[in-house]
GROMACS .gro file of C-alpha atoms in nm:
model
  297
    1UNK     CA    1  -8.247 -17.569  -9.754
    2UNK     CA    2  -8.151 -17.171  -9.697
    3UNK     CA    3  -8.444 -17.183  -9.433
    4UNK     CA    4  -8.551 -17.518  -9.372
    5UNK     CA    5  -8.887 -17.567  -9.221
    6UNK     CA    6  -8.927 -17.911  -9.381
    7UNK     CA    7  -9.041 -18.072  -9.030
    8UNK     CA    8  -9.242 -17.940  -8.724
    9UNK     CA    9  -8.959 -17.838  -8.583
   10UNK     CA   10  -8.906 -17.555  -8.800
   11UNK     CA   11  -8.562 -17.464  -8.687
   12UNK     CA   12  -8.462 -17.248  -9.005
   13UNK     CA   13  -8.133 -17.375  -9.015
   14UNK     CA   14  -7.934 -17.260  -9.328
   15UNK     CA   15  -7.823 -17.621  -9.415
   16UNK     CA   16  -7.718 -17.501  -9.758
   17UNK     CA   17  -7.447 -17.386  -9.586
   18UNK     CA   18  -7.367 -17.644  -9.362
   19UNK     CA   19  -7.535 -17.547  -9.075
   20UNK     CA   20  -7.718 -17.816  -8.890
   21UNK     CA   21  -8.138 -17.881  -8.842
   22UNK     CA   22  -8.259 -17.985  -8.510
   23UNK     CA   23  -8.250 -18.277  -8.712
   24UNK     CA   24  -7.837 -18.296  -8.705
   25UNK     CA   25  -7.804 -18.296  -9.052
   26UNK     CA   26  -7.707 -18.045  -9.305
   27UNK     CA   27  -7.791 -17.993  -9.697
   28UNK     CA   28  -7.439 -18.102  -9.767
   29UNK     CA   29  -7.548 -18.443  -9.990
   30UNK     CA   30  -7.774 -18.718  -9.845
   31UNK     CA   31  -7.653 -18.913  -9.553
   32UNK     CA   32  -7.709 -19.269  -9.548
   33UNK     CA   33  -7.636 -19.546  -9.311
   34UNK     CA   34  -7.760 -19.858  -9.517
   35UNK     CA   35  -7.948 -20.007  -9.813
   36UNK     CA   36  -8.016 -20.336  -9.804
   37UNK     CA   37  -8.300 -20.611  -9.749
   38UNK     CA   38  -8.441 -20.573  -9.452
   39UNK     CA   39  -8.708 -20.916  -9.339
   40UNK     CA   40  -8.853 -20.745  -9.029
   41UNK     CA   41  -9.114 -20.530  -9.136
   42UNK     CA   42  -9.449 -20.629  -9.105
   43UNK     CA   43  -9.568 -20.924  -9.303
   44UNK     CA   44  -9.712 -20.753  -9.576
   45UNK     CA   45  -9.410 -20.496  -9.612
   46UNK     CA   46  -9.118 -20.740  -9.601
   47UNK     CA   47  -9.255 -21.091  -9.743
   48UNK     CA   48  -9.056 -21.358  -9.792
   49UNK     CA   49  -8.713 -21.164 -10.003
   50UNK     CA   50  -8.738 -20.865  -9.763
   51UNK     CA   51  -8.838 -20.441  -9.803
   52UNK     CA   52  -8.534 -20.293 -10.002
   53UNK     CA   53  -8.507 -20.009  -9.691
   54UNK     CA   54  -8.244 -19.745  -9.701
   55UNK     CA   55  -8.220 -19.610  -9.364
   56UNK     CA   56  -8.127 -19.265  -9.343
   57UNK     CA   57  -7.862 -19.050  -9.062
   58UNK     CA   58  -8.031 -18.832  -8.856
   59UNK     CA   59  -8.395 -18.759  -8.684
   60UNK     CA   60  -8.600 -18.478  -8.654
   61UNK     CA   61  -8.770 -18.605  -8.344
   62UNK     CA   62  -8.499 -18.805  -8.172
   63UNK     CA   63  -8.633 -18.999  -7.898
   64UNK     CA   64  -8.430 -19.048  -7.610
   65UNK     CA   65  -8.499 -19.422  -7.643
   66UNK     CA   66  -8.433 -19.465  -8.017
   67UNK     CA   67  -8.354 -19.811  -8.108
   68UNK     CA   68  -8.166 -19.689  -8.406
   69UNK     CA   69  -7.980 -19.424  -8.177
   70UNK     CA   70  -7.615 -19.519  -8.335
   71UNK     CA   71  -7.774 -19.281  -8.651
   72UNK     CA   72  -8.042 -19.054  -8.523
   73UNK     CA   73  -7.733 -18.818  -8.432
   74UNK     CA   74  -7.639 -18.863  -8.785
   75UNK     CA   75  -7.274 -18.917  -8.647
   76UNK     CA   76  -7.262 -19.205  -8.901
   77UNK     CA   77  -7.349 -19.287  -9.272
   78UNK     CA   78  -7.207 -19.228  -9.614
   79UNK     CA   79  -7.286 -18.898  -9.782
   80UNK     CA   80  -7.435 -18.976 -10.155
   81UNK     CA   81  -7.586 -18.738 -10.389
   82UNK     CA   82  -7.949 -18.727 -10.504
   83UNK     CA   83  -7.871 -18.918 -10.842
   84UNK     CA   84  -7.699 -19.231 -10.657
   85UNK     CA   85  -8.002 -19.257 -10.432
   86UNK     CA   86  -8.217 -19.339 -10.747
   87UNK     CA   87  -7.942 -19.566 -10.843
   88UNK     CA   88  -7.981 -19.744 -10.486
   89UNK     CA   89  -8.340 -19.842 -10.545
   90UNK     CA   90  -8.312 -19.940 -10.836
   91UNK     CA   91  -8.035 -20.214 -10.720
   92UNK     CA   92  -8.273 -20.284 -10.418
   93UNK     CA   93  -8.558 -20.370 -10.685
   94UNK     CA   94  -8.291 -20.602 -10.892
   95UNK     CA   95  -8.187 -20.770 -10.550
   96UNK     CA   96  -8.597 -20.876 -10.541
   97UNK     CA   97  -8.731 -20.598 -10.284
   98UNK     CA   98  -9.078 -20.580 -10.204
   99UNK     CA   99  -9.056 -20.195 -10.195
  100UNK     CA  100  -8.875 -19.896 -10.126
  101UNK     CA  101  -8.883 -19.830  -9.784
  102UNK     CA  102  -8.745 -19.486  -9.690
  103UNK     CA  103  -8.669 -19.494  -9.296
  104UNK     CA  104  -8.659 -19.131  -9.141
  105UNK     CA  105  -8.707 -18.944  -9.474
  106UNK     CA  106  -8.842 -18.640  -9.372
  107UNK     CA  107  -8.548 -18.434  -9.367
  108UNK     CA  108  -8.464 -18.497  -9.701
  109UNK     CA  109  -8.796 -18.516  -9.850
  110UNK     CA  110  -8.732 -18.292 -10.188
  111UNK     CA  111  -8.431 -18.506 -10.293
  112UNK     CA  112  -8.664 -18.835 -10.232
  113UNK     CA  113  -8.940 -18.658 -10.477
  114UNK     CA  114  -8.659 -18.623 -10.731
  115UNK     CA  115  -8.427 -18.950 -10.701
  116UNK     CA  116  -8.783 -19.186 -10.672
  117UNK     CA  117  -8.900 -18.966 -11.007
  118UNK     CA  118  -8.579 -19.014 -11.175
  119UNK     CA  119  -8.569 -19.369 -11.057
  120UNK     CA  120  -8.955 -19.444 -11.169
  121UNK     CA  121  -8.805 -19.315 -11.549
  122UNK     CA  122  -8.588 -19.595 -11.503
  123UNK     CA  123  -8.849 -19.842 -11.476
  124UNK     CA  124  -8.853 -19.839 -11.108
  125UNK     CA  125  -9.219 -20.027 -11.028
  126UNK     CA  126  -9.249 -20.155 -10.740
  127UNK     CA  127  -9.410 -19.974 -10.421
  128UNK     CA  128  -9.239 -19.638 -10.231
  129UNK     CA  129  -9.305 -19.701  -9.831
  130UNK     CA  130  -9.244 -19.368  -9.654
  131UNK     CA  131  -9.153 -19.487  -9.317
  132UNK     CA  132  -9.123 -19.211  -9.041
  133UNK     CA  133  -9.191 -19.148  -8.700
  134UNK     CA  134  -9.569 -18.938  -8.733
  135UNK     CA  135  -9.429 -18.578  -8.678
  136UNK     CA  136  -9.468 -18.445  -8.996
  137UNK     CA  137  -9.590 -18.140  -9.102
  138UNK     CA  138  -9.885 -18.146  -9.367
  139UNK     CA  139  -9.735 -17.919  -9.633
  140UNK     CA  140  -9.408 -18.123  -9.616
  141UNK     CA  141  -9.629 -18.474  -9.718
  142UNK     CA  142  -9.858 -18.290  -9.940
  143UNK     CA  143  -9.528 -18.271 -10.128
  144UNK     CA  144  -9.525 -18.648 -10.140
  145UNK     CA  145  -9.864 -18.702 -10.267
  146UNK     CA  146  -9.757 -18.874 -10.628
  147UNK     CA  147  -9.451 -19.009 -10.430
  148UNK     CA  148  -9.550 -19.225 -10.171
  149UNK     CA  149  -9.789 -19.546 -10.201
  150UNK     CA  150  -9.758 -19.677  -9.832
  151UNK     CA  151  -9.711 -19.463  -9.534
  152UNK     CA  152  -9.577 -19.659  -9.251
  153UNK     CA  153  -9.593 -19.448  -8.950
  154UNK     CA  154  -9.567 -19.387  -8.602
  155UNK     CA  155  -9.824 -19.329  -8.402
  156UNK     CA  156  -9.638 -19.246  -8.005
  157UNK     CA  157  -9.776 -19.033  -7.800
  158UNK     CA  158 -10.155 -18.947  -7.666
  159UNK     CA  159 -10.012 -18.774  -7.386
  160UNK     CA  160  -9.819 -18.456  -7.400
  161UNK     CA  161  -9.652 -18.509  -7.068
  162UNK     CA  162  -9.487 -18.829  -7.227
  163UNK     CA  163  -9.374 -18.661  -7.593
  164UNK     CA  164  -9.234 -18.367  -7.386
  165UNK     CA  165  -9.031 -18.595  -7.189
  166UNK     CA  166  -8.919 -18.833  -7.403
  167UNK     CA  167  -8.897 -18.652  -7.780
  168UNK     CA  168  -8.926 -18.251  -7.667
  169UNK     CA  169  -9.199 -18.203  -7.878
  170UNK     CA  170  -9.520 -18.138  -7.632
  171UNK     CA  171  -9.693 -18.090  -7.991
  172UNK     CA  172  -9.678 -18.420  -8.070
  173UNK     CA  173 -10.022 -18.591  -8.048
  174UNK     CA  174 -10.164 -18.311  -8.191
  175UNK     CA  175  -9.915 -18.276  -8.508
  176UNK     CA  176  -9.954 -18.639  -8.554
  177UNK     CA  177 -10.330 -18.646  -8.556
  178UNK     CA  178 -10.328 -18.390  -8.841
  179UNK     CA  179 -10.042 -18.568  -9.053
  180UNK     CA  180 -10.232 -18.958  -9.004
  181UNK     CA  181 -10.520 -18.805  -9.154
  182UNK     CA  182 -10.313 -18.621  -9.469
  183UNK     CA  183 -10.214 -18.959  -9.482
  184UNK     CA  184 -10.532 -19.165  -9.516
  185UNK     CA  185 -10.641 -18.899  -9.772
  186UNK     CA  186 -10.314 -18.952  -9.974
  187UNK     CA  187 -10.318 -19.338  -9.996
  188UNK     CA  188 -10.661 -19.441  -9.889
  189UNK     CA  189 -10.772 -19.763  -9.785
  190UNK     CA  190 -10.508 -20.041  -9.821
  191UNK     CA  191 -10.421 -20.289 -10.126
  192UNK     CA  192 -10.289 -20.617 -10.130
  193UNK     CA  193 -10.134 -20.800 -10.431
  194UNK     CA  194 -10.217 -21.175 -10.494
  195UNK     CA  195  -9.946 -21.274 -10.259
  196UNK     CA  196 -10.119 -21.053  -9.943
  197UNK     CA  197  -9.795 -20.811 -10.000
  198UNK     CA  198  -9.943 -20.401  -9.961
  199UNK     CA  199  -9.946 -20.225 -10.275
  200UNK     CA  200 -10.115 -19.868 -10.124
  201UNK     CA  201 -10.200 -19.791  -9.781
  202UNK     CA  202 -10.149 -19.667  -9.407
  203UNK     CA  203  -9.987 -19.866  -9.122
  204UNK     CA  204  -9.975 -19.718  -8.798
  205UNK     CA  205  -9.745 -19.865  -8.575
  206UNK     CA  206  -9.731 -19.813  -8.174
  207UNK     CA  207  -9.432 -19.929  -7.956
  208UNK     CA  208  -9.557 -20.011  -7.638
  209UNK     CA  209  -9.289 -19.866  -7.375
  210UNK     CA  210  -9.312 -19.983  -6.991
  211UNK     CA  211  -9.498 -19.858  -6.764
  212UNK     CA  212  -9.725 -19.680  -7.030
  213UNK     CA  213  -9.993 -19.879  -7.145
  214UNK     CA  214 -10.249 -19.641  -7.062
  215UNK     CA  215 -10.099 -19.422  -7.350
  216UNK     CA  216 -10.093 -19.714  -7.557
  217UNK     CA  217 -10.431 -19.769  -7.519
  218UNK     CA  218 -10.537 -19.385  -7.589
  219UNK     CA  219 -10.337 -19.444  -7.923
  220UNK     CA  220 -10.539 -19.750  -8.043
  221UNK     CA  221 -10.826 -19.599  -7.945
  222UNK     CA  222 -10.796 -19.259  -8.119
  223UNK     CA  223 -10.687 -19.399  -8.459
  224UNK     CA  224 -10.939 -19.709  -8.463
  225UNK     CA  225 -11.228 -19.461  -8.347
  226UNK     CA  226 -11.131 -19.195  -8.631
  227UNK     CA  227 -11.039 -19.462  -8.942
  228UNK     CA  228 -11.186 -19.779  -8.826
  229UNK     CA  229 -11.030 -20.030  -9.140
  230UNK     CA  230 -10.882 -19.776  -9.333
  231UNK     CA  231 -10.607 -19.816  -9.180
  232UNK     CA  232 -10.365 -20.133  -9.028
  233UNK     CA  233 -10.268 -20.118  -8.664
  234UNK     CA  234  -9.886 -20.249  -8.541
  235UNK     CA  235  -9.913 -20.318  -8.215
  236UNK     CA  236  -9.509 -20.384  -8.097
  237UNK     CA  237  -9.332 -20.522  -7.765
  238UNK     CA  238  -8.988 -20.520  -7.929
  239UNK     CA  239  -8.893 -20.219  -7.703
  240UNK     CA  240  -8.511 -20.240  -7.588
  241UNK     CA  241  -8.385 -20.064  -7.304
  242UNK     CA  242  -8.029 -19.931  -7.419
  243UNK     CA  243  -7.786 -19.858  -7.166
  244UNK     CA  244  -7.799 -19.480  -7.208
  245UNK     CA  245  -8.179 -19.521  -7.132
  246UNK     CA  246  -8.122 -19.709  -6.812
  247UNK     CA  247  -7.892 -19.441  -6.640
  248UNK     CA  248  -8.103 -19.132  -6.761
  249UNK     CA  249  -8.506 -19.268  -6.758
  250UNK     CA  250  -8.462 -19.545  -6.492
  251UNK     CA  251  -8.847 -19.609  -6.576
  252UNK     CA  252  -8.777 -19.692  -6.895
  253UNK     CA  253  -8.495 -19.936  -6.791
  254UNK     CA  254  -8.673 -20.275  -6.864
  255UNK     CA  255  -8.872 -20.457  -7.110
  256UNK     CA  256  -9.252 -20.478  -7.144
  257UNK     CA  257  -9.391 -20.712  -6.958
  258UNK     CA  258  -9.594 -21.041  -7.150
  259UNK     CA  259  -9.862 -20.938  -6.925
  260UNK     CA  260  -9.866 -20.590  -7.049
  261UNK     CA  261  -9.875 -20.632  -7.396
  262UNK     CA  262 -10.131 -20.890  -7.368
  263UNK     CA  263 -10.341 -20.648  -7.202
  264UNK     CA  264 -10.323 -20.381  -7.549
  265UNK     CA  265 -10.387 -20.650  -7.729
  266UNK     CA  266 -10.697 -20.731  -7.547
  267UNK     CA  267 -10.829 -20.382  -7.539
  268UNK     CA  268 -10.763 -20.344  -7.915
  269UNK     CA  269 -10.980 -20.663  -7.925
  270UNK     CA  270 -11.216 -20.495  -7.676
  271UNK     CA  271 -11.293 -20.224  -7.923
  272UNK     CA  272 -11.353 -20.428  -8.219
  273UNK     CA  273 -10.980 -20.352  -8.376
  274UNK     CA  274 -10.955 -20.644  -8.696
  275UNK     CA  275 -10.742 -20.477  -8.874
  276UNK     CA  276 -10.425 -20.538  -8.680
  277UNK     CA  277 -10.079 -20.722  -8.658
  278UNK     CA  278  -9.935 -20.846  -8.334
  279UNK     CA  279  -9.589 -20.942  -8.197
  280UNK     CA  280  -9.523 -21.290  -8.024
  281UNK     CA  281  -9.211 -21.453  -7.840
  282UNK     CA  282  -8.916 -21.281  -7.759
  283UNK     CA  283  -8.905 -20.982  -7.979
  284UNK     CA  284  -8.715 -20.749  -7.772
  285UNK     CA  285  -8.354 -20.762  -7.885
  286UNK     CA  286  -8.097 -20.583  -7.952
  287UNK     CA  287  -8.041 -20.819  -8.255
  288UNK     CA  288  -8.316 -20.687  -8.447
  289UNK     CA  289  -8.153 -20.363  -8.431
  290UNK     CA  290  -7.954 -20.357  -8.820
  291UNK     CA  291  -7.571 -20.326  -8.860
  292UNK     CA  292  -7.515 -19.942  -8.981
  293UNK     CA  293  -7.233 -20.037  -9.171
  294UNK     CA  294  -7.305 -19.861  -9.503
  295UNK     CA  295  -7.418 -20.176  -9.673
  296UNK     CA  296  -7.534 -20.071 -10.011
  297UNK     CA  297  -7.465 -19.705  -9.993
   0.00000   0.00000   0.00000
């Protein structure tokens, strides 16, 4: 943490000091917004009694249209120490989750390693869902290799133009082609239980934002051409135009369209995309977003 280069970013900040990452946090404990059951997931991550995710303060990529925006900043949370994050999962495995699911990890990816080992001596079992955004750096999730079982990841940007804008990271499509494909290699191609719940695997998720479906489609294309059914697509309409959003990126000031997202769907269809879950109905609310209230922390 003296010189941390943990995500693409590489800022270097001495966060054993206190300073902050680009990320806004620093190595001062682990700060943690909430730990609790969490039933909207995909299907086969949250089931019927929920993913036991513990969503973590701040974001190394920070999108300027982050639904979870009230944290990225990491102006909110609980600090907790490396030993009562093992505790946590192991109360979100009592409580009946499905997994672990770790949401924005990456900045404090060695103290993961060593509360999910400590954890797993415990009797911990069940699954370890890295959830992140798809800028990653290689060498940080070679780290995670006999960590994680599921990697549920973004997948955002095709275009450079569009990551530049929107997450100040021009790199982006290129960083996350590189890190999709550690990825794959780590977990290979996915498991189900009896109950159709992932045990190992990749899910790559895409939020469709307005006005961009061209993107979208660039994004489906790429990862079906390159891993066909190796990996799960996540096609979402749930985006939510926050105020902030509105005032600043007036073309991201509305919802998608049902005309729109029909149209990815039927191009992922086009191209012969099976392995794939959809949205339907009215997805895009601000009710979906989870209280940060330190629940469980």
């Amino acid at each position: 943490m003296s010189e941390c280069k943990l995500c693409p970013r590489e800022c270097k900040a001495d966060r054993s000091k206190g300073q902050r990452g680009r990320c806004q946090v620093s190595g001062e404990g682990i700060l943690v917004a909430r730990a609790a059951l969490h039933l909207w997931e995909e299907p086969c991550i949250s089931g019927e009694h929920g993913s036991g995710a513990v969503f973590f303060c701040g974001c190394p990529l920070r999108c300027v249209y982050c639904q979870n925006s009230q944290i990225s900043g990491a102006e909110r949370g609980k600090r907790i120490s490396k030993e009562r994050l093992a505790e946590i999962f192991l109360v979100l495995a009592k409580k009946g989750a499905a997994n672990v699911n770790l949401v924005t990890p990456t900045h404090y990816t060695p103290e993961i390693i060593w509360a999910v080992e400590r954890a797993r001596q415990c009797g911990l079992k069940i699954p370890i869902v890295y959830n992140c955004s798809g800028y990653e750096k290689v060498e940080t999730l070679e780290t995670l290799k006999d960590t994680v079982d599921i990697y549920l990841t973004d997948f955002k940007y095709m275009e450079e133009e569009m990551a530049s804008r929107y997450s100040s990271a021009p790199d982006y499509p290129q960083v996350a082609k590189k890190a999709l494909a550690e990825m794959v290699c780590q977990a290979g191609p996915p498991v189900f239980d009896s109950d159709g719940m992932m045990t190992r695997g990749v899910i790559v998720r895409h939020l469709l934002l307005p006005g961009h479906r061209k993107n979208a489609e660039a994004v489906v294309k790429y990862v079906h051409e390159k891993f066909k059914n190796q990996v799960y697509l996540s096609l979402m309409n749930q985006y939510t135009p926050l105020p902030q959003v509105k005032r600043l990126y007036p073309e991201l000031g509305r919802k998608v369209g049902k005309r729109e997202y029909e149209c990815l769907v039927d191009y992922a269809i086009s191209l012969g995309v099976e392995c794939a879950y959809i949205q339907e109905g009215k997805t895009a609310k601000e009710s979906f977003i989870p209280d940060f209230d330190c629940e469980g922390v």
